[in-house]
Amino acid sequence: MMEKVKIVNLKCEGCAKTIRKALTKEGYRGVEVNNVDLAVSFEGDREKALEILSRLGYPEQGSKEADSLLKKAKSFVICAVGKTAK
């Protein structure tokens, strides 16, 4: 079943690339990242995906971590890495 999660701190294709790579590596299928809707769609365990996304700096909208400065800073670093990764 396809899951859809709205996240924060998603800024560019570098962010999207990092998210796709991380979820795919963990066995998720059909991973799609929508930069306009700030949403990630995938097939797999929702709770585990939320943990992975939060660890990367992209917590779910409305969660207690959504306003974390640490998560925002981490997402900027991940964004830069995603832009330069092949």
Short mmCIF file of N, CA and C in Angstrom, two decimals:
data_model
loop_
_atom_site.label_atom_id
_atom_site.label_comp_id
_atom_site.label_asym_id
_atom_site.label_seq_id
_atom_site.Cartn_x
_atom_site.Cartn_y
_atom_site.Cartn_z
N MET A 1 0.84 -1.19 0.00
CA MET A 1 0.00 0.00 0.00
C MET A 1 0.88 1.25 0.00
N MET A 2 0.54 2.19 -0.82
CA MET A 2 1.29 3.44 -0.94
C MET A 2 1.00 4.34 0.25
N GLU A 3 2.06 4.85 0.87
CA GLU A 3 1.95 5.80 1.98
C GLU A 3 2.38 7.17 1.47
N LYS A 4 1.85 8.23 2.08
CA LYS A 4 2.25 9.59 1.72
C LYS A 4 2.47 10.38 3.00
N VAL A 5 3.62 11.03 3.09
CA VAL A 5 3.99 11.79 4.28
C VAL A 5 4.35 13.21 3.86
N LYS A 6 3.79 14.19 4.53
CA LYS A 6 4.16 15.60 4.31
C LYS A 6 5.30 15.92 5.27
N ILE A 7 6.38 16.50 4.74
CA ILE A 7 7.56 16.77 5.55
C ILE A 7 7.93 18.26 5.53
N VAL A 8 8.86 18.63 6.39
CA VAL A 8 9.39 20.00 6.41
C VAL A 8 10.86 19.97 5.98
N ASN A 9 11.39 21.13 5.65
CA ASN A 9 12.80 21.34 5.29
C ASN A 9 13.18 20.84 3.90
N LEU A 10 12.24 20.41 3.09
CA LEU A 10 12.52 19.97 1.72
C LEU A 10 12.68 21.21 0.85
N LYS A 11 13.89 21.38 0.29
CA LYS A 11 14.18 22.62 -0.43
C LYS A 11 14.47 22.44 -1.91
N CYS A 12 15.05 21.31 -2.30
CA CYS A 12 15.51 21.21 -3.69
C CYS A 12 15.62 19.76 -4.13
N GLU A 13 16.10 19.58 -5.34
CA GLU A 13 16.29 18.24 -5.88
C GLU A 13 17.40 17.49 -5.15
N GLY A 14 18.37 18.22 -4.58
CA GLY A 14 19.41 17.58 -3.77
C GLY A 14 18.81 16.89 -2.56
N CYS A 15 17.87 17.56 -1.91
CA CYS A 15 17.15 16.98 -0.77
C CYS A 15 16.37 15.75 -1.23
N ALA A 16 15.65 15.89 -2.32
CA ALA A 16 14.83 14.80 -2.85
C ALA A 16 15.69 13.59 -3.19
N LYS A 17 16.83 13.82 -3.79
CA LYS A 17 17.74 12.75 -4.17
C LYS A 17 18.22 11.98 -2.94
N THR A 18 18.58 12.71 -1.89
CA THR A 18 19.03 12.09 -0.65
C THR A 18 17.93 11.25 -0.03
N ILE A 19 16.71 11.77 -0.01
CA ILE A 19 15.58 11.04 0.56
C ILE A 19 15.30 9.77 -0.23
N ARG A 20 15.25 9.89 -1.57
CA ARG A 20 15.00 8.71 -2.41
C ARG A 20 16.06 7.64 -2.17
N LYS A 21 17.31 8.05 -2.13
CA LYS A 21 18.42 7.11 -1.94
C LYS A 21 18.33 6.41 -0.59
N ALA A 22 18.06 7.17 0.47
CA ALA A 22 18.00 6.60 1.83
C ALA A 22 16.85 5.61 1.97
N LEU A 23 15.67 5.97 1.48
CA LEU A 23 14.52 5.07 1.62
C LEU A 23 14.68 3.83 0.73
N THR A 24 15.19 4.01 -0.47
CA THR A 24 15.40 2.88 -1.37
C THR A 24 16.41 1.91 -0.77
N LYS A 25 17.46 2.44 -0.17
CA LYS A 25 18.49 1.61 0.47
C LYS A 25 17.90 0.77 1.59
N GLU A 26 16.88 1.29 2.26
CA GLU A 26 16.23 0.57 3.36
C GLU A 26 15.13 -0.37 2.87
N GLY A 27 14.98 -0.52 1.56
CA GLY A 27 14.04 -1.48 1.01
C GLY A 27 12.68 -0.94 0.62
N TYR A 28 12.50 0.37 0.68
CA TYR A 28 11.23 0.97 0.28
C TYR A 28 11.12 0.97 -1.24
N ARG A 29 9.90 0.77 -1.73
CA ARG A 29 9.67 0.76 -3.18
C ARG A 29 8.79 1.93 -3.58
N GLY A 30 8.89 2.31 -4.85
CA GLY A 30 8.04 3.37 -5.39
C GLY A 30 8.25 4.71 -4.73
N VAL A 31 9.47 4.99 -4.29
CA VAL A 31 9.75 6.24 -3.57
C VAL A 31 9.66 7.42 -4.53
N GLU A 32 8.79 8.36 -4.20
CA GLU A 32 8.64 9.59 -4.98
C GLU A 32 8.67 10.77 -4.02
N VAL A 33 9.40 11.82 -4.42
CA VAL A 33 9.49 13.02 -3.60
C VAL A 33 8.94 14.19 -4.41
N ASN A 34 7.97 14.89 -3.86
CA ASN A 34 7.34 16.02 -4.54
C ASN A 34 7.77 17.31 -3.83
N ASN A 35 8.65 18.07 -4.49
CA ASN A 35 9.18 19.31 -3.91
C ASN A 35 8.12 20.39 -3.77
N VAL A 36 7.09 20.36 -4.59
CA VAL A 36 6.04 21.37 -4.53
C VAL A 36 5.10 21.12 -3.35
N ASP A 37 4.66 19.88 -3.20
CA ASP A 37 3.74 19.51 -2.12
C ASP A 37 4.45 19.20 -0.81
N LEU A 38 5.80 19.17 -0.84
CA LEU A 38 6.60 18.79 0.33
C LEU A 38 6.18 17.43 0.85
N ALA A 39 6.03 16.48 -0.08
CA ALA A 39 5.53 15.15 0.28
C ALA A 39 6.44 14.05 -0.24
N VAL A 40 6.46 12.95 0.51
CA VAL A 40 7.20 11.76 0.11
C VAL A 40 6.19 10.61 0.07
N SER A 41 6.17 9.88 -1.05
CA SER A 41 5.30 8.72 -1.20
C SER A 41 6.18 7.49 -1.32
N PHE A 42 5.71 6.36 -0.78
CA PHE A 42 6.51 5.14 -0.79
C PHE A 42 5.63 3.95 -0.42
N GLU A 43 6.15 2.76 -0.69
CA GLU A 43 5.53 1.51 -0.24
C GLU A 43 6.43 0.96 0.85
N GLY A 44 5.88 0.78 2.05
CA GLY A 44 6.66 0.24 3.15
C GLY A 44 6.14 0.73 4.48
N ASP A 45 6.89 0.41 5.53
CA ASP A 45 6.50 0.74 6.90
C ASP A 45 6.57 2.25 7.15
N ARG A 46 5.44 2.84 7.47
CA ARG A 46 5.34 4.29 7.65
C ARG A 46 6.17 4.77 8.84
N GLU A 47 6.06 4.10 9.98
CA GLU A 47 6.76 4.56 11.19
C GLU A 47 8.27 4.53 11.00
N LYS A 48 8.77 3.48 10.38
CA LYS A 48 10.21 3.39 10.13
C LYS A 48 10.65 4.50 9.17
N ALA A 49 9.84 4.76 8.16
CA ALA A 49 10.15 5.83 7.20
C ALA A 49 10.20 7.18 7.90
N LEU A 50 9.26 7.42 8.83
CA LEU A 50 9.26 8.68 9.58
C LEU A 50 10.54 8.83 10.39
N GLU A 51 11.03 7.73 10.96
CA GLU A 51 12.29 7.76 11.71
C GLU A 51 13.46 8.10 10.79
N ILE A 52 13.50 7.47 9.63
CA ILE A 52 14.57 7.72 8.66
C ILE A 52 14.54 9.17 8.20
N LEU A 53 13.36 9.64 7.83
CA LEU A 53 13.22 11.02 7.36
C LEU A 53 13.63 12.02 8.44
N SER A 54 13.22 11.78 9.66
CA SER A 54 13.57 12.68 10.76
C SER A 54 15.07 12.69 11.01
N ARG A 55 15.68 11.51 10.96
CA ARG A 55 17.14 11.40 11.14
C ARG A 55 17.89 12.20 10.08
N LEU A 56 17.33 12.24 8.87
CA LEU A 56 17.95 13.00 7.77
C LEU A 56 17.71 14.50 7.90
N GLY A 57 16.78 14.91 8.77
CA GLY A 57 16.46 16.33 8.93
C GLY A 57 15.17 16.75 8.26
N TYR A 58 14.34 15.77 7.89
CA TYR A 58 13.07 16.03 7.21
C TYR A 58 11.91 15.41 7.99
N PRO A 59 11.61 15.93 9.19
CA PRO A 59 10.51 15.36 9.98
C PRO A 59 9.14 15.65 9.37
N GLU A 60 8.16 14.90 9.83
CA GLU A 60 6.79 15.06 9.35
C GLU A 60 6.23 16.41 9.80
N GLN A 61 5.48 17.05 8.91
CA GLN A 61 4.80 18.30 9.25
C GLN A 61 3.91 18.08 10.46
N GLY A 62 3.94 19.02 11.39
CA GLY A 62 3.10 18.93 12.57
C GLY A 62 3.68 18.10 13.70
N SER A 63 4.81 17.44 13.47
CA SER A 63 5.43 16.64 14.54
C SER A 63 6.19 17.56 15.49
N LYS A 64 6.55 17.04 16.66
CA LYS A 64 7.28 17.85 17.63
C LYS A 64 8.67 18.23 17.12
N GLU A 65 9.21 17.47 16.17
CA GLU A 65 10.54 17.75 15.62
C GLU A 65 10.51 18.75 14.47
N ALA A 66 9.33 19.08 13.97
CA ALA A 66 9.20 19.92 12.78
C ALA A 66 9.82 21.30 12.93
N ASP A 67 9.86 21.85 14.15
CA ASP A 67 10.43 23.18 14.37
C ASP A 67 11.85 23.14 14.93
N SER A 68 12.46 21.98 14.96
CA SER A 68 13.79 21.83 15.53
C SER A 68 14.86 22.52 14.68
N LEU A 69 15.64 23.39 15.31
CA LEU A 69 16.74 24.05 14.61
C LEU A 69 17.80 23.04 14.18
N LEU A 70 18.02 22.02 15.00
CA LEU A 70 18.99 20.98 14.66
C LEU A 70 18.57 20.26 13.38
N LYS A 71 17.28 19.93 13.27
CA LYS A 71 16.77 19.25 12.07
C LYS A 71 16.91 20.15 10.84
N LYS A 72 16.65 21.45 11.01
CA LYS A 72 16.79 22.39 9.90
C LYS A 72 18.24 22.47 9.45
N ALA A 73 19.16 22.57 10.41
CA ALA A 73 20.59 22.64 10.08
C ALA A 73 21.04 21.36 9.39
N LYS A 74 20.59 20.22 9.91
CA LYS A 74 20.98 18.94 9.32
C LYS A 74 20.46 18.83 7.89
N SER A 75 19.26 19.32 7.64
CA SER A 75 18.70 19.24 6.29
C SER A 75 19.50 20.09 5.31
N PHE A 76 20.05 21.22 5.77
CA PHE A 76 20.88 22.05 4.89
C PHE A 76 22.15 21.31 4.48
N VAL A 77 22.76 20.60 5.43
CA VAL A 77 23.97 19.82 5.13
C VAL A 77 23.63 18.69 4.17
N ILE A 78 22.55 17.96 4.46
CA ILE A 78 22.12 16.86 3.60
C ILE A 78 21.80 17.38 2.20
N CYS A 79 21.19 18.54 2.13
CA CYS A 79 20.85 19.17 0.85
C CYS A 79 22.11 19.39 0.02
N ALA A 80 23.13 19.96 0.64
CA ALA A 80 24.38 20.23 -0.07
C ALA A 80 25.04 18.94 -0.53
N VAL A 81 25.02 17.93 0.31
CA VAL A 81 25.60 16.63 -0.05
C VAL A 81 24.83 16.02 -1.21
N GLY A 82 23.51 16.10 -1.15
CA GLY A 82 22.67 15.54 -2.22
C GLY A 82 22.90 16.22 -3.55
N LYS A 83 23.19 17.51 -3.53
CA LYS A 83 23.44 18.24 -4.77
C LYS A 83 24.74 17.81 -5.43
N THR A 84 25.72 17.42 -4.62
CA THR A 84 27.03 17.07 -5.17
C THR A 84 27.21 15.58 -5.40
N ALA A 85 26.35 14.75 -4.81
CA ALA A 85 26.46 13.29 -4.96
C ALA A 85 26.05 12.86 -6.36
N LYS A 86 26.64 11.78 -6.80
CA LYS A 86 26.31 11.25 -8.13
C LYS A 86 25.24 10.21 -8.05
#
